[in-house]
Amino acid sequence: GVDWVKKESGVEATLMAVAVFGSDIVAVGNDIVLLSTDHGDSWSVKYRPFMVGFGAVALNSSQYVVGGFDYERTTETITISEDRGETWEVVDEDPDQDFPIGDLAYGNGIFVATSWKQFPHGGRVKVSADGREWNEILVSEGDEVTWYGMVIYDGSQFAVAGYSGVSMSLDGLNWTQKQTPLLSFDFLSAASDGSKLILAGGFGSIIMGVYALQSHWPAGIASTGGGSTWEFFGIDEGYLSLGMAFGNGRFVSVGRTLSANEDGRYFFSNNTGAIYSTN
């Protein structure tokens, strides 16, 4: 998480998510799924559909599961491969969903995907025990706009977080909403070391279904009590964490540096990326 080496994919593509199982590294993005089995030294194209954006991926010993959106048919999709990317099958399509699958996680024998409908309001997940049959679950509902953009499995339970909401579940079916000290906050990254859950993001807003950063300051919270209590932490002033992971004894965050205007609000001013890690 400290020293990094650039690896070339060999193709021109916007990549949105990555997952690892054993020696398999699968990266997904717009119209593409890539596989590396040699630590990222070389990549092979395993799937290249037309007008399909993939923004989420999860793996187990027998399946690659990718979530995205078919822009030609305006349909949310979940697609699987059961032969390490040689053949693919669309197993779930939902034209009623307004946006792509946000994130995917595998744990305790089940897949959990975050999903969002603009109307009616409410945070949703999709759950599958075999990667093929998916059930949608309304995790939270109410008059406030709530959506879950990410999901992680910490070894014992799932946690979903997004705009104005954090919920946890042991089985992916029964969820408990957690109160946090941050209101109208957009959680954009999360990681767990098995005992501590950390969440980071910024104060934002949803305008016509598009996230607009209106951050007074990026922030983060951490819990060692299963979400019952939280404490604040800061990564760095003006840094927005967009992705996070834990491994080899470190939390690692990838994101972007921000600039502040005259009234102290942070905004994207350039394409400056940054990586932070704990000691």
CSV table of N, CA and C in Angstrom, one decimal, residues 59-114:
chain,number,residue,atom,x,y,z
A,59,LEU,N,-16.0,-12.0,-6.8
A,59,LEU,CA,-15.5,-13.3,-7.2
A,59,LEU,C,-15.7,-14.3,-6.1
A,60,ASN,N,-15.9,-15.6,-6.5
A,60,ASN,CA,-15.7,-16.7,-5.5
A,60,ASN,C,-14.9,-17.7,-6.3
A,61,SER,N,-14.9,-19.0,-5.7
A,61,SER,CA,-14.1,-20.0,-6.3
A,61,SER,C,-14.6,-20.5,-7.7
A,62,SER,N,-15.8,-20.2,-8.0
A,62,SER,CA,-16.4,-20.7,-9.2
A,62,SER,C,-17.1,-19.7,-10.1
A,63,GLN,N,-17.3,-18.5,-9.6
A,63,GLN,CA,-18.0,-17.5,-10.4
A,63,GLN,C,-17.4,-16.1,-10.4
A,64,TYR,N,-17.5,-15.4,-11.5
A,64,TYR,CA,-17.3,-14.0,-11.6
A,64,TYR,C,-18.6,-13.4,-11.8
A,65,VAL,N,-19.0,-12.4,-11.0
A,65,VAL,CA,-20.2,-11.7,-11.0
A,65,VAL,C,-20.0,-10.2,-11.2
A,66,VAL,N,-20.5,-9.6,-12.3
A,66,VAL,CA,-20.3,-8.2,-12.6
A,66,VAL,C,-21.7,-7.5,-12.7
A,67,GLY,N,-21.8,-6.3,-12.1
A,67,GLY,CA,-23.0,-5.6,-12.2
A,67,GLY,C,-22.8,-4.3,-13.0
A,68,GLY,N,-23.8,-3.9,-13.7
A,68,GLY,CA,-23.7,-2.7,-14.5
A,68,GLY,C,-25.0,-2.2,-15.0
A,69,PHE,N,-24.9,-1.6,-16.2
A,69,PHE,CA,-26.1,-1.0,-16.8
A,69,PHE,C,-26.0,-1.1,-18.3
A,70,ASP,N,-27.1,-1.6,-19.0
A,70,ASP,CA,-27.1,-1.6,-20.4
A,70,ASP,C,-27.7,-0.3,-20.9
A,71,TYR,N,-26.8,0.6,-21.5
A,71,TYR,CA,-27.2,1.9,-21.8
A,71,TYR,C,-28.1,1.9,-23.1
A,72,GLU,N,-28.0,0.9,-23.9
A,72,GLU,CA,-28.8,0.9,-25.1
A,72,GLU,C,-30.2,0.6,-24.8
A,73,ARG,N,-30.4,-0.3,-23.8
A,73,ARG,CA,-31.8,-0.7,-23.4
A,73,ARG,C,-32.2,-0.1,-22.1
A,74,THR,N,-31.3,0.8,-21.5
A,74,THR,CA,-31.6,1.4,-20.2
A,74,THR,C,-32.1,0.4,-19.2
A,75,THR,N,-31.3,-0.6,-19.0
A,75,THR,CA,-31.6,-1.7,-18.1
A,75,THR,C,-30.4,-2.0,-17.2
A,76,GLU,N,-30.7,-2.1,-15.9
A,76,GLU,CA,-29.7,-2.6,-14.9
A,76,GLU,C,-29.4,-4.0,-15.1
A,77,THR,N,-28.2,-4.5,-15.1
A,77,THR,CA,-27.9,-5.9,-15.4
A,77,THR,C,-26.9,-6.5,-14.4
A,78,ILE,N,-27.0,-7.8,-14.2
A,78,ILE,CA,-26.0,-8.6,-13.4
A,78,ILE,C,-25.7,-9.7,-14.4
A,79,THR,N,-24.4,-9.9,-14.6
A,79,THR,CA,-23.9,-10.9,-15.6
A,79,THR,C,-22.9,-11.8,-14.9
A,80,ILE,N,-22.9,-13.1,-15.2
A,80,ILE,CA,-22.0,-14.0,-14.5
A,80,ILE,C,-21.2,-14.8,-15.5
A,81,SER,N,-20.0,-15.3,-15.1
A,81,SER,CA,-19.3,-16.3,-15.8
A,81,SER,C,-18.9,-17.4,-14.8
A,82,GLU,N,-19.1,-18.6,-15.2
A,82,GLU,CA,-18.8,-19.8,-14.4
A,82,GLU,C,-17.6,-20.6,-14.9
A,83,ASP,N,-16.9,-20.0,-15.9
A,83,ASP,CA,-15.7,-20.7,-16.4
A,83,ASP,C,-14.6,-19.8,-16.6
A,84,ARG,N,-14.4,-18.9,-15.5
A,84,ARG,CA,-13.3,-17.9,-15.4
A,84,ARG,C,-13.2,-17.0,-16.6
A,85,GLY,N,-14.4,-16.6,-17.0
A,85,GLY,CA,-14.5,-15.5,-18.0
A,85,GLY,C,-14.6,-16.0,-19.5
A,86,GLU,N,-14.7,-17.3,-19.7
A,86,GLU,CA,-14.7,-17.7,-21.1
A,86,GLU,C,-16.1,-17.5,-21.7
A,87,THR,N,-17.1,-17.7,-21.0
A,87,THR,CA,-18.5,-17.4,-21.5
A,87,THR,C,-19.3,-16.7,-20.4
A,88,TRP,N,-20.2,-15.9,-20.9
A,88,TRP,CA,-21.0,-15.0,-20.0
A,88,TRP,C,-22.5,-15.1,-20.2
A,89,GLU,N,-23.2,-14.8,-19.1
A,89,GLU,CA,-24.7,-14.9,-19.2
A,89,GLU,C,-25.3,-13.8,-18.3
A,90,VAL,N,-26.2,-13.1,-18.9
A,90,VAL,CA,-27.0,-12.1,-18.1
A,90,VAL,C,-28.0,-12.8,-17.3
A,91,VAL,N,-28.0,-12.7,-16.0
A,91,VAL,CA,-28.9,-13.5,-15.1
A,91,VAL,C,-29.9,-12.6,-14.4
A,92,ASP,N,-29.7,-11.3,-14.5
A,92,ASP,CA,-30.7,-10.4,-13.8
A,92,ASP,C,-30.8,-9.1,-14.6
A,93,GLU,N,-32.0,-8.7,-15.0
A,93,GLU,CA,-32.2,-7.5,-15.7
A,93,GLU,C,-33.4,-6.8,-15.1
A,94,ASP,N,-33.2,-5.5,-14.8
A,94,ASP,CA,-34.3,-4.7,-14.1
A,94,ASP,C,-34.4,-3.4,-14.8
A,95,PRO,N,-35.4,-3.2,-15.7
A,95,PRO,CA,-35.6,-2.0,-16.4
A,95,PRO,C,-36.2,-0.9,-15.5
A,96,ASP,N,-36.7,-1.3,-14.3
A,96,ASP,CA,-37.3,-0.3,-13.4
A,96,ASP,C,-36.2,0.4,-12.5
A,97,GLN,N,-35.0,-0.1,-12.5
A,97,GLN,CA,-33.9,0.5,-11.8
A,97,GLN,C,-33.4,1.7,-12.6
A,98,ASP,N,-33.2,2.8,-11.9
A,98,ASP,CA,-32.8,4.1,-12.6
A,98,ASP,C,-31.3,4.2,-12.8
A,99,PHE,N,-30.5,3.4,-12.1
A,99,PHE,CA,-29.1,3.5,-12.1
A,99,PHE,C,-28.4,2.1,-12.1
A,100,PRO,N,-27.1,2.1,-12.4
A,100,PRO,CA,-26.4,0.8,-12.4
A,100,PRO,C,-26.3,0.2,-11.0
A,101,ILE,N,-25.9,-1.1,-11.0
A,101,ILE,CA,-25.5,-1.7,-9.7
A,101,ILE,C,-24.3,-0.9,-9.2
A,102,GLY,N,-24.4,-0.5,-7.9
A,102,GLY,CA,-23.4,0.3,-7.4
A,102,GLY,C,-22.1,-0.4,-6.9
A,103,ASP,N,-22.3,-1.6,-6.3
A,103,ASP,CA,-21.2,-2.3,-5.8
A,103,ASP,C,-21.6,-3.8,-5.5
A,104,LEU,N,-20.6,-4.7,-5.4
A,104,LEU,CA,-20.9,-6.1,-5.2
A,104,LEU,C,-19.9,-6.6,-4.1
A,105,ALA,N,-20.4,-7.5,-3.3
A,105,ALA,CA,-19.5,-8.2,-2.3
A,105,ALA,C,-20.0,-9.6,-2.2
A,106,TYR,N,-19.0,-10.5,-1.8
A,106,TYR,CA,-19.3,-11.9,-1.6
A,106,TYR,C,-18.8,-12.3,-0.2
A,107,GLY,N,-19.6,-13.0,0.5
A,107,GLY,CA,-19.2,-13.5,1.9
A,107,GLY,C,-20.3,-14.4,2.4
A,108,ASN,N,-19.9,-15.3,3.3
A,108,ASN,CA,-20.8,-16.2,4.0
A,108,ASN,C,-21.7,-17.0,3.0
A,109,GLY,N,-21.2,-17.2,1.8
A,109,GLY,CA,-21.9,-18.0,0.8
A,109,GLY,C,-22.9,-17.2,0.0
A,110,ILE,N,-23.0,-15.9,0.1
A,110,ILE,CA,-23.9,-15.1,-0.7
A,110,ILE,C,-23.3,-13.9,-1.3
A,111,PHE,N,-23.9,-13.5,-2.4
A,111,PHE,CA,-23.6,-12.2,-3.0
A,111,PHE,C,-24.6,-11.1,-2.6
A,112,VAL,N,-24.1,-9.9,-2.4
A,112,VAL,CA,-24.9,-8.8,-2.1
A,112,VAL,C,-24.5,-7.6,-3.0
A,113,ALA,N,-25.5,-7.0,-3.7
A,113,ALA,CA,-25.3,-5.9,-4.6
A,113,ALA,C,-26.1,-4.7,-4.1
A,114,THR,N,-25.5,-3.5,-4.2
A,114,THR,CA,-26.3,-2.3,-3.9
A,114,THR,C,-27.0,-1.9,-5.2
